[in-house]
mmCIF file of C-alpha atoms and ligand atoms in Angstrom:
data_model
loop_
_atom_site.group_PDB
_atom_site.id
_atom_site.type_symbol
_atom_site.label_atom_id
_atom_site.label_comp_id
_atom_site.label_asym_id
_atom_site.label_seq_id
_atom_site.Cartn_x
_atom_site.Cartn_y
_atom_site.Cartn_z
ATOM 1 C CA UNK A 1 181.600 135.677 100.119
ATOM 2 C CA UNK A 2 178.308 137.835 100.486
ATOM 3 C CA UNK A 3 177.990 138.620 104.682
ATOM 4 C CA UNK A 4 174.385 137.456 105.686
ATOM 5 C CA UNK A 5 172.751 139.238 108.133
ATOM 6 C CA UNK A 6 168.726 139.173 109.210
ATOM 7 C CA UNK A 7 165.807 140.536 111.534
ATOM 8 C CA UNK A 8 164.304 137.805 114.013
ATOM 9 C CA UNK A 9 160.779 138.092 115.159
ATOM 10 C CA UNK A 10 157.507 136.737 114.990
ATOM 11 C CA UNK A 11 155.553 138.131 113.141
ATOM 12 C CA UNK A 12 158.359 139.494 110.988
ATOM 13 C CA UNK A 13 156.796 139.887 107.617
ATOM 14 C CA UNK A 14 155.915 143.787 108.012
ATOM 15 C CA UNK A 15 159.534 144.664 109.118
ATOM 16 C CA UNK A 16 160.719 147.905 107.013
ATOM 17 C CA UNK A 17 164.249 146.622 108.455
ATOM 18 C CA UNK A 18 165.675 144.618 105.063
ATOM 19 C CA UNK A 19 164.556 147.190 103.018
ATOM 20 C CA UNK A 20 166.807 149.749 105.164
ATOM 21 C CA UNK A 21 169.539 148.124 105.659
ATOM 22 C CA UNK A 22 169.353 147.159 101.490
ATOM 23 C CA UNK A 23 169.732 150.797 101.158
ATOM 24 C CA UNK A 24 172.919 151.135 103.315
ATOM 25 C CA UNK A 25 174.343 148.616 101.510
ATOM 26 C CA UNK A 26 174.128 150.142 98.377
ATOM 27 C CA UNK A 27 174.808 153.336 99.172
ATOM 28 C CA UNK A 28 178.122 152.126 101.463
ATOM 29 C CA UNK A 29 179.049 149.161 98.931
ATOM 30 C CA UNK A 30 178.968 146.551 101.444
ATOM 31 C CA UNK A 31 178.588 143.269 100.230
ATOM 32 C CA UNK A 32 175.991 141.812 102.484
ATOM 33 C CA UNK A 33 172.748 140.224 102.677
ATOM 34 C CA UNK A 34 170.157 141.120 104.918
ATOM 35 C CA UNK A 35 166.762 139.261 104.959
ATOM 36 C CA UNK A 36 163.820 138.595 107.379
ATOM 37 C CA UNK A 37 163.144 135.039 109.298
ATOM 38 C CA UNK A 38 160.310 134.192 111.063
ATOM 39 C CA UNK A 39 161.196 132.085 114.095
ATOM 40 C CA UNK A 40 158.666 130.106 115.967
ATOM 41 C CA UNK A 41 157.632 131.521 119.206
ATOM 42 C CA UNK A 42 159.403 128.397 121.540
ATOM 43 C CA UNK A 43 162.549 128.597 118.758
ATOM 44 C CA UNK A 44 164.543 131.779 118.892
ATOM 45 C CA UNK A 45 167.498 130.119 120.359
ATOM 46 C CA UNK A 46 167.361 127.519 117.602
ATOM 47 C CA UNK A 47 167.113 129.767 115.004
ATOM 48 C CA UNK A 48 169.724 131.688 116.058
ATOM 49 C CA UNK A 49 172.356 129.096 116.060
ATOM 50 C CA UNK A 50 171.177 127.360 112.828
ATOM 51 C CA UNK A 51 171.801 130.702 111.207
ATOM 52 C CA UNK A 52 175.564 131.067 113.041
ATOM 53 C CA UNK A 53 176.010 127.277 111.606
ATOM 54 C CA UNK A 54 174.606 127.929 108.125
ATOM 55 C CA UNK A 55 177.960 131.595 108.432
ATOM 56 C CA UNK A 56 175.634 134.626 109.588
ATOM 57 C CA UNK A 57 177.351 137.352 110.860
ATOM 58 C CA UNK A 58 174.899 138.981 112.437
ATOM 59 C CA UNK A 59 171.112 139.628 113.935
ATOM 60 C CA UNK A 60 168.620 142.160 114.227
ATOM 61 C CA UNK A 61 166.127 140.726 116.870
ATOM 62 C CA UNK A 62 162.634 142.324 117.311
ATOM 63 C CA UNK A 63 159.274 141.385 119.415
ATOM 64 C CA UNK A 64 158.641 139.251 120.943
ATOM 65 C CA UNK A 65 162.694 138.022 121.158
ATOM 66 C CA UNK A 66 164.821 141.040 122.838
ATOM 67 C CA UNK A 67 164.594 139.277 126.141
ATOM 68 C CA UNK A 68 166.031 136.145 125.205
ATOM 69 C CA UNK A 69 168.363 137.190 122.593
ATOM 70 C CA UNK A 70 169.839 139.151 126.164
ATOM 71 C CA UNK A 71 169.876 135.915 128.032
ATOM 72 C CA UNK A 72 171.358 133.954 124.464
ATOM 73 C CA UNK A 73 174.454 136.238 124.197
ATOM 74 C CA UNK A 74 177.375 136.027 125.532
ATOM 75 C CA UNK A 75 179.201 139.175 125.889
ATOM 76 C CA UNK A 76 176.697 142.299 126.290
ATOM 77 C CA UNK A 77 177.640 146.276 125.466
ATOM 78 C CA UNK A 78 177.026 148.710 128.343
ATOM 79 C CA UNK A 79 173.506 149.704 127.062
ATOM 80 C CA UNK A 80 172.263 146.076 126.503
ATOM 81 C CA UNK A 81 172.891 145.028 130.141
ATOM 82 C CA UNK A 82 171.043 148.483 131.104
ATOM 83 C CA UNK A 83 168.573 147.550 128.343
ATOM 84 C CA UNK A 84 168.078 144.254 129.679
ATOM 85 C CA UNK A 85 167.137 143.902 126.031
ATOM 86 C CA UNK A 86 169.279 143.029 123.142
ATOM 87 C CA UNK A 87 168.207 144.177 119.261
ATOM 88 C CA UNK A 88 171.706 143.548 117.435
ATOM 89 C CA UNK A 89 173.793 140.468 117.803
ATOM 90 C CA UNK A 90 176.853 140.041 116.318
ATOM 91 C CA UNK A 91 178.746 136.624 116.030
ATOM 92 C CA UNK A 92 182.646 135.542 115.777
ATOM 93 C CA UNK A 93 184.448 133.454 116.992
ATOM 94 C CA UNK A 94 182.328 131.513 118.640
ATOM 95 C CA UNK A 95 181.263 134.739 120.818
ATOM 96 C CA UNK A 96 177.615 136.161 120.454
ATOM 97 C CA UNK A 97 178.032 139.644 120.933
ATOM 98 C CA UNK A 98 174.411 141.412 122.077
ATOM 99 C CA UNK A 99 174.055 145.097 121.996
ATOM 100 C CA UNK A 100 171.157 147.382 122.265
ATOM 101 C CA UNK A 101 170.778 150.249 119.463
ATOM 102 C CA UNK A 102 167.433 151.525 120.121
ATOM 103 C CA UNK A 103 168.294 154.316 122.250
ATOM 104 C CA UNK A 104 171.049 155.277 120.223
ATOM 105 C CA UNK A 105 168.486 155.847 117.473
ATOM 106 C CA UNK A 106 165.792 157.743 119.423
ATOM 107 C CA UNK A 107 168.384 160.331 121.242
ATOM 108 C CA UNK A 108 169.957 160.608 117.620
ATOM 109 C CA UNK A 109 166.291 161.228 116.021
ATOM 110 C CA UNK A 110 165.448 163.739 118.335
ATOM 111 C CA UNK A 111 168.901 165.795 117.970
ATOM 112 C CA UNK A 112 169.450 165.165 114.383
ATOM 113 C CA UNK A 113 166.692 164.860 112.538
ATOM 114 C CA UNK A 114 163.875 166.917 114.660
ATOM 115 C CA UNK A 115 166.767 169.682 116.055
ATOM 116 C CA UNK A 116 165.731 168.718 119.426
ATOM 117 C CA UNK A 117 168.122 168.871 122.557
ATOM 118 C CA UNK A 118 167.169 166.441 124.800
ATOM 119 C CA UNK A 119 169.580 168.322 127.486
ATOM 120 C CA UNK A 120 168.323 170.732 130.116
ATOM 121 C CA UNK A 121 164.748 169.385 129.177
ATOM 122 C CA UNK A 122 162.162 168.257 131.827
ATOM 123 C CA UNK A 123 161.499 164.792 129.598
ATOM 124 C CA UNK A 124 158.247 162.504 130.366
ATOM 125 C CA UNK A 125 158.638 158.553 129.157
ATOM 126 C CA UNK A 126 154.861 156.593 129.192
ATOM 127 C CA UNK A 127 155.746 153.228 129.709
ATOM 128 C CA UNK A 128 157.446 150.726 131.465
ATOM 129 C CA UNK A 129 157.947 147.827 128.712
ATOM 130 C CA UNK A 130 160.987 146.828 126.523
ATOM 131 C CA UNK A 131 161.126 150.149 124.872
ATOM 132 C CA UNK A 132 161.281 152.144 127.743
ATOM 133 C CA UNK A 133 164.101 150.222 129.158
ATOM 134 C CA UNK A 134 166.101 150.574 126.266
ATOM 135 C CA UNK A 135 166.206 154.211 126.335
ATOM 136 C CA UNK A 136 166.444 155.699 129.690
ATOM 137 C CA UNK A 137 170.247 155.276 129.853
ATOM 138 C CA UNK A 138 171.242 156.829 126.697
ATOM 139 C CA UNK A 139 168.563 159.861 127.589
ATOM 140 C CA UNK A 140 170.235 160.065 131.184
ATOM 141 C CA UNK A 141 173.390 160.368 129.652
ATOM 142 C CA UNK A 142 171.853 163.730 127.592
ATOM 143 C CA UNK A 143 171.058 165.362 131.188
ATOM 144 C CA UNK A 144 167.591 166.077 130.573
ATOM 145 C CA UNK A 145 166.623 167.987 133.788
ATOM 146 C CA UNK A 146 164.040 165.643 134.846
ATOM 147 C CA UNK A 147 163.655 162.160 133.672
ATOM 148 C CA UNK A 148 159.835 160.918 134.443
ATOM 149 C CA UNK A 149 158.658 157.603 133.901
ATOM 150 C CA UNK A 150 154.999 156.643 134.076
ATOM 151 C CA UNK A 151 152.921 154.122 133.204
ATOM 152 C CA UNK A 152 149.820 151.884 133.954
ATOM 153 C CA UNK A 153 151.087 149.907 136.204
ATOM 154 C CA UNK A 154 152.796 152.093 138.472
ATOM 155 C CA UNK A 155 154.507 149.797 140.282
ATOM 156 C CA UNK A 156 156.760 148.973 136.981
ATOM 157 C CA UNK A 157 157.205 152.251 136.797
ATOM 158 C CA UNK A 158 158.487 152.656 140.299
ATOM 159 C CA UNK A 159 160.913 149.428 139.575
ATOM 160 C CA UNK A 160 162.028 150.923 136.326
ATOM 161 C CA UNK A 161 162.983 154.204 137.942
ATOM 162 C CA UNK A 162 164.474 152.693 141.076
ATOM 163 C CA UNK A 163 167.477 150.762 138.884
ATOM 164 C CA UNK A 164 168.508 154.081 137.151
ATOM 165 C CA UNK A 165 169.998 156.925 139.457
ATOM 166 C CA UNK A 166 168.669 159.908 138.446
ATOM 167 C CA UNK A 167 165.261 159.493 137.384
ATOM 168 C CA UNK A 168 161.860 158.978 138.930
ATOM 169 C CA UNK A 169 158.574 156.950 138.991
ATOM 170 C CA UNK A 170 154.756 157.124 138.801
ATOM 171 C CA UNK A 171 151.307 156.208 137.777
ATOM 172 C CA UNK A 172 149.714 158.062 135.057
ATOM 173 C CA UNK A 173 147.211 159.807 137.467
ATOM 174 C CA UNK A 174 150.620 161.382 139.447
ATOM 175 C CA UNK A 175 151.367 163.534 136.474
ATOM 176 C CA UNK A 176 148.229 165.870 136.681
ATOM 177 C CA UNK A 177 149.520 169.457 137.339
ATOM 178 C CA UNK A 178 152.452 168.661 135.790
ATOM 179 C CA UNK A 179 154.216 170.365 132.552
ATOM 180 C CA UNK A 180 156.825 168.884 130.826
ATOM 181 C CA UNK A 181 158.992 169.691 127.375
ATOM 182 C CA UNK A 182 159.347 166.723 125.717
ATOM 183 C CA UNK A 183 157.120 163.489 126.123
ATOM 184 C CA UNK A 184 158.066 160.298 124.368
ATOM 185 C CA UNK A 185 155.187 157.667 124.051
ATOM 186 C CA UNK A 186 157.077 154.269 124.416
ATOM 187 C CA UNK A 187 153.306 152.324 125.307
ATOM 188 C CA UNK A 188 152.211 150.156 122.551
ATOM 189 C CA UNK A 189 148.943 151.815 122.831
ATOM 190 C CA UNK A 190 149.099 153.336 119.304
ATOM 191 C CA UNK A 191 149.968 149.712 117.559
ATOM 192 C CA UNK A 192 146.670 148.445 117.347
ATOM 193 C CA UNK A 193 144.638 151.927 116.721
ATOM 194 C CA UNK A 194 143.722 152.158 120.694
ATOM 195 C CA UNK A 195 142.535 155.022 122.503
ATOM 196 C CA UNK A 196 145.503 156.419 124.760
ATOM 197 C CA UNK A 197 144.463 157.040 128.608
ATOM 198 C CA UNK A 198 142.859 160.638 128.624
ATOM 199 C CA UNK A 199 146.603 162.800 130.025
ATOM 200 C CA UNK A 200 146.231 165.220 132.101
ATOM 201 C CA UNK A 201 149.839 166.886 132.491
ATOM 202 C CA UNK A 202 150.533 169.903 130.550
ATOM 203 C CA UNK A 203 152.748 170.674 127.284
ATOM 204 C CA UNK A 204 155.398 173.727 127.707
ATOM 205 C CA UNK A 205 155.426 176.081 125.202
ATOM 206 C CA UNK A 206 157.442 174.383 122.270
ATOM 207 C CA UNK A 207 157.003 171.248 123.597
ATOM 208 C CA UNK A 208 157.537 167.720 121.676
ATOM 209 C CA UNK A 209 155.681 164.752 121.785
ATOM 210 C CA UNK A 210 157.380 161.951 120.538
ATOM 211 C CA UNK A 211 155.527 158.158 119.848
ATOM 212 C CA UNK A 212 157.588 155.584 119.108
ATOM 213 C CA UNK A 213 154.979 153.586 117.168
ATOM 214 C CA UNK A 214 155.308 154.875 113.261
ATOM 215 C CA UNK A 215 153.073 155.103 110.423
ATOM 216 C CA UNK A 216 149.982 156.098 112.406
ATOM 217 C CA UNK A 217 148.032 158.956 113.495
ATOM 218 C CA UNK A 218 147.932 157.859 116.571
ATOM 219 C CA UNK A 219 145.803 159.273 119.120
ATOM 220 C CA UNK A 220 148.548 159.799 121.592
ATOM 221 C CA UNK A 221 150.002 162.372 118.701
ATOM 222 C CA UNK A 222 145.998 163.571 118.165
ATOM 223 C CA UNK A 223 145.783 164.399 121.620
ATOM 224 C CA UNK A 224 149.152 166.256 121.698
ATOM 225 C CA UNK A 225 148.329 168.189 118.327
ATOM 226 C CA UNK A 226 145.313 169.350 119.990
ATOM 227 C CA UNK A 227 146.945 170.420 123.004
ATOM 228 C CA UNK A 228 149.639 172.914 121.000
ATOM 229 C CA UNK A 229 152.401 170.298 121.066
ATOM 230 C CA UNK A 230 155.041 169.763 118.421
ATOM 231 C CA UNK A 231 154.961 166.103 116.841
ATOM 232 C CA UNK A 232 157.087 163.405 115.564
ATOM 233 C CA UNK A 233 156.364 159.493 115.233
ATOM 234 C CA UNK A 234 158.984 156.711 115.417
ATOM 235 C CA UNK A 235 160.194 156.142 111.978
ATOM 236 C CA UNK A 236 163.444 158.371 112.510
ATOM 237 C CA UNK A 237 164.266 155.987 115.350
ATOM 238 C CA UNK A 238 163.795 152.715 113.352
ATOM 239 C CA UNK A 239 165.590 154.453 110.792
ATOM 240 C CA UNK A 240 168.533 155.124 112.965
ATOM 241 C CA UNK A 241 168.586 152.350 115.387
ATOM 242 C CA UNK A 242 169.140 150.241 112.291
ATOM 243 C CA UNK A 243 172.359 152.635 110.951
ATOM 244 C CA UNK A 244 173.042 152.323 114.999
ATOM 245 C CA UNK A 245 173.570 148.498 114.304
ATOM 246 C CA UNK A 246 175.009 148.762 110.880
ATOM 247 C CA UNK A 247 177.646 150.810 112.576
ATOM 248 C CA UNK A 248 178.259 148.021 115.044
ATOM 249 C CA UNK A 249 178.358 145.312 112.464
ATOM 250 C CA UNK A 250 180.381 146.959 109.250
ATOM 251 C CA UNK A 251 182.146 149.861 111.010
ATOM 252 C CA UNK A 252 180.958 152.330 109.356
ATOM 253 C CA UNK A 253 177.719 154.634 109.829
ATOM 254 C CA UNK A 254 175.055 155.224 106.540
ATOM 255 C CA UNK A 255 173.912 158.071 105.785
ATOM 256 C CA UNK A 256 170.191 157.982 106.957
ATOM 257 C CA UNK A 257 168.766 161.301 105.642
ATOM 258 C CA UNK A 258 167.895 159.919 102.049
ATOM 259 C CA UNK A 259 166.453 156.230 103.326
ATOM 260 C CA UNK A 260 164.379 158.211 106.010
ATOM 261 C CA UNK A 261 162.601 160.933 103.206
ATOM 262 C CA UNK A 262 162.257 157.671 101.016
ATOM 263 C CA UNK A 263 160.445 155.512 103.346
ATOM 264 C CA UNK A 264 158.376 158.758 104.479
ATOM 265 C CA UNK A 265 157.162 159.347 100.864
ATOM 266 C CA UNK A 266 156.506 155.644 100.588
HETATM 267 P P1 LIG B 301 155.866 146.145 125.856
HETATM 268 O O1 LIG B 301 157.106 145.663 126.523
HETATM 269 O O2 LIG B 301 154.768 145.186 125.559
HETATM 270 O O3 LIG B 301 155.290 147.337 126.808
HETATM 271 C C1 LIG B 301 154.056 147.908 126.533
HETATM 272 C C2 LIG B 301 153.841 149.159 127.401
HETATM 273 O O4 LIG B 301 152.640 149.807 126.953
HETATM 274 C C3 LIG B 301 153.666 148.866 128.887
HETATM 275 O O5 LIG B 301 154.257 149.905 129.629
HETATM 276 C C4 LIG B 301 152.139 148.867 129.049
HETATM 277 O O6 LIG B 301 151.691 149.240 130.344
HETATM 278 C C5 LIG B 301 151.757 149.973 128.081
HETATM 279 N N1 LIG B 301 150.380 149.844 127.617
HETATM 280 C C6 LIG B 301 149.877 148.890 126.797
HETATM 281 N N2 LIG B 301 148.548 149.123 126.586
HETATM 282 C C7 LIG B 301 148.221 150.237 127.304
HETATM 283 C C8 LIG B 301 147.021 150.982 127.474
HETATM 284 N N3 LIG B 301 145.863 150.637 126.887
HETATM 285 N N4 LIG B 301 147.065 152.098 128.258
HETATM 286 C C9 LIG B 301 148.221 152.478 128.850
HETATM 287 N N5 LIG B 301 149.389 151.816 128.720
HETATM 288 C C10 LIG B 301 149.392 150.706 127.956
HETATM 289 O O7 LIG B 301 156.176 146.848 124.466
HETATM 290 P P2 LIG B 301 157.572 147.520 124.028
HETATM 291 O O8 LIG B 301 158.476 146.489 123.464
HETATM 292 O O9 LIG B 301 158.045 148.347 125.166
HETATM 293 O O10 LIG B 301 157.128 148.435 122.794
HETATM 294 C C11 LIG B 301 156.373 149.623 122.991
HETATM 295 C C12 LIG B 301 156.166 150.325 121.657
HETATM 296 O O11 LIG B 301 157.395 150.874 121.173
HETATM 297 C C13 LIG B 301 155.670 149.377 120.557
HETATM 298 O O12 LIG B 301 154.566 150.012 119.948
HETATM 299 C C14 LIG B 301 156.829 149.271 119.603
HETATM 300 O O13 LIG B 301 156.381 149.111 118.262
HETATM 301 C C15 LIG B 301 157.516 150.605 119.785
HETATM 302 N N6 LIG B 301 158.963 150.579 119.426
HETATM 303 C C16 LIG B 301 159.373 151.347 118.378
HETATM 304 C C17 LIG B 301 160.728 151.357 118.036
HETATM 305 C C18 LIG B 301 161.179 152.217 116.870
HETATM 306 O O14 LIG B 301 162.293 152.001 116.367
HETATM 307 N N7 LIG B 301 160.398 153.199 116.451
HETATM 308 C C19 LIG B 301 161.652 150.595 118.734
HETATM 309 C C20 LIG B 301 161.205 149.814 119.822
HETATM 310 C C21 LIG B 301 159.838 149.811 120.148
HETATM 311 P P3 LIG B 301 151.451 148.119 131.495
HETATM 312 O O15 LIG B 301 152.827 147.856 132.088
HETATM 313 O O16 LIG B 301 150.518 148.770 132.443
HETATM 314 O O17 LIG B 301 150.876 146.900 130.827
#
């Protein structure tokens, strides 16, 4: 029997992720499934089970959902409980496995696909949401030489950086002066089109700024073109956070270089 997998979230209908993971399929020959469903905003949980009744094997959760699909599982990898956000569930036996991916998939963008050692680096993160969470342990474990986090709200920031050894907190004002050599947007400032705070740190020579939001010009990459800064948006990370999770689910890792220049000419 076909394996049936799908993407949680609401909204869900713009997800690129059963389009993806239709393309590891085929080019792996796994015989799965993998669709999108749109679960009310008070009915993850439910959802969730009536898929494990109805023999799904596994989930890919998205916004607004990562929170609670953490608190719904029950075992949790290493880099969900850092996370405190799950994006892939798996479930057998009875057991609802929650991992987090996302990191995986950025540190694996940057090296991979943009030739970009995240080791040695002095490495800025904006943002103190769900995203930002999910990556500061896998790009600890790179040994940048400085891990910064700043955001808005300093105070998250300071909490954020506080339950990680090794890194360290701030408001976006405390980075003037400062030069950095790769800077990865994780705000969701560039979703909706919106003007990014004005930044006032400074890009080393060769520097990369990163923004996890893809498919825009946004003007957190505007601002960093104009300053002499490399760029990159977030596709390569949805593209391998999702191989991250297909590894987790059928053992075995796609090839993402074909699905990535596909959905970039699309
Ligand atoms: P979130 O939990 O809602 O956090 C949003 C963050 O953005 C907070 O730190 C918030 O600061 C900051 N922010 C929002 N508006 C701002 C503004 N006008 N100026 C400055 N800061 C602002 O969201 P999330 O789940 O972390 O997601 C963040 C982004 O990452 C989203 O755009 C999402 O699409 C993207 N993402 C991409 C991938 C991928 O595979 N490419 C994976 C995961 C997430 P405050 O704390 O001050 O409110």
């Amino acid at each position: 029997m076909t394996d049936r997998y799908v993407v949680i979230g609401n909204p869900i209908a713009h997800s690129k992720s059963p389009h993806i993971h239709a393309l590891f399929a085929a080019a792996t020959g796994q015989d799965m499934s993998y669709a999108a469903l749109l679960a009310p905003l008070d009915g993850f949980a439910a959802a969730v089970r009536d898929f494990i009744a109805a023999g799904g094997c596994g989930a890919n959760v998205t916004v607004p959902f990562k929170e609670e699909a953490f608190r719904l599982a029950t075992r949790l990898s290493e880099r969900a409980r850092a996370a405190g956000a799950v994006n892939t569930l798996s479930f057998s036996g009875g057991e609802i496995f929650g991992d987090n991916t996302d990191g995986a998939g950025l540190v694996r963008d940057l090296k991979v696909n943009l030739g970009v050692a995240v080791a040695g680096k002095r490495v800025l993160l904006l943002g103190a949401g769900g995203a930002a969470h999910g990556v500061i342990l896998p790009l600890l474990a790179e040994r940048p030489a400085t891990l910064t986090i700043a955001n808005r709200t300093a105070d998250k920031a300071l909490a954020l950086a506080r339950s990680f050894a090794g890194c360290a907190g701030c408001g976006l004002e405390a980075l003037a002066g400062r030069e950095f050599d790769l800077v990865i947007n994780a705000t969701s400032v560039g979703l909706s089109g919106g003007e990014s705070p004005r930044l006032t740190f400074s890009y080393a020579p060769g520097a990369l700024a990163y923004d996890m939001v893809y498919g825009k010009d946004t003007d957190f990459l505007r601002q960093a073109a104009a300053a002499g800064a490399r760029t990159a948006d977030g596709l390569g990370m949805l593209v391998e956070q999702a191989a991250e999770a297909f590894l987790v689910w059928r053992g075995t890792r796609p090839d993402t270089t074909r699905v990535l220049a596909e959905l970039r000419s699309a």
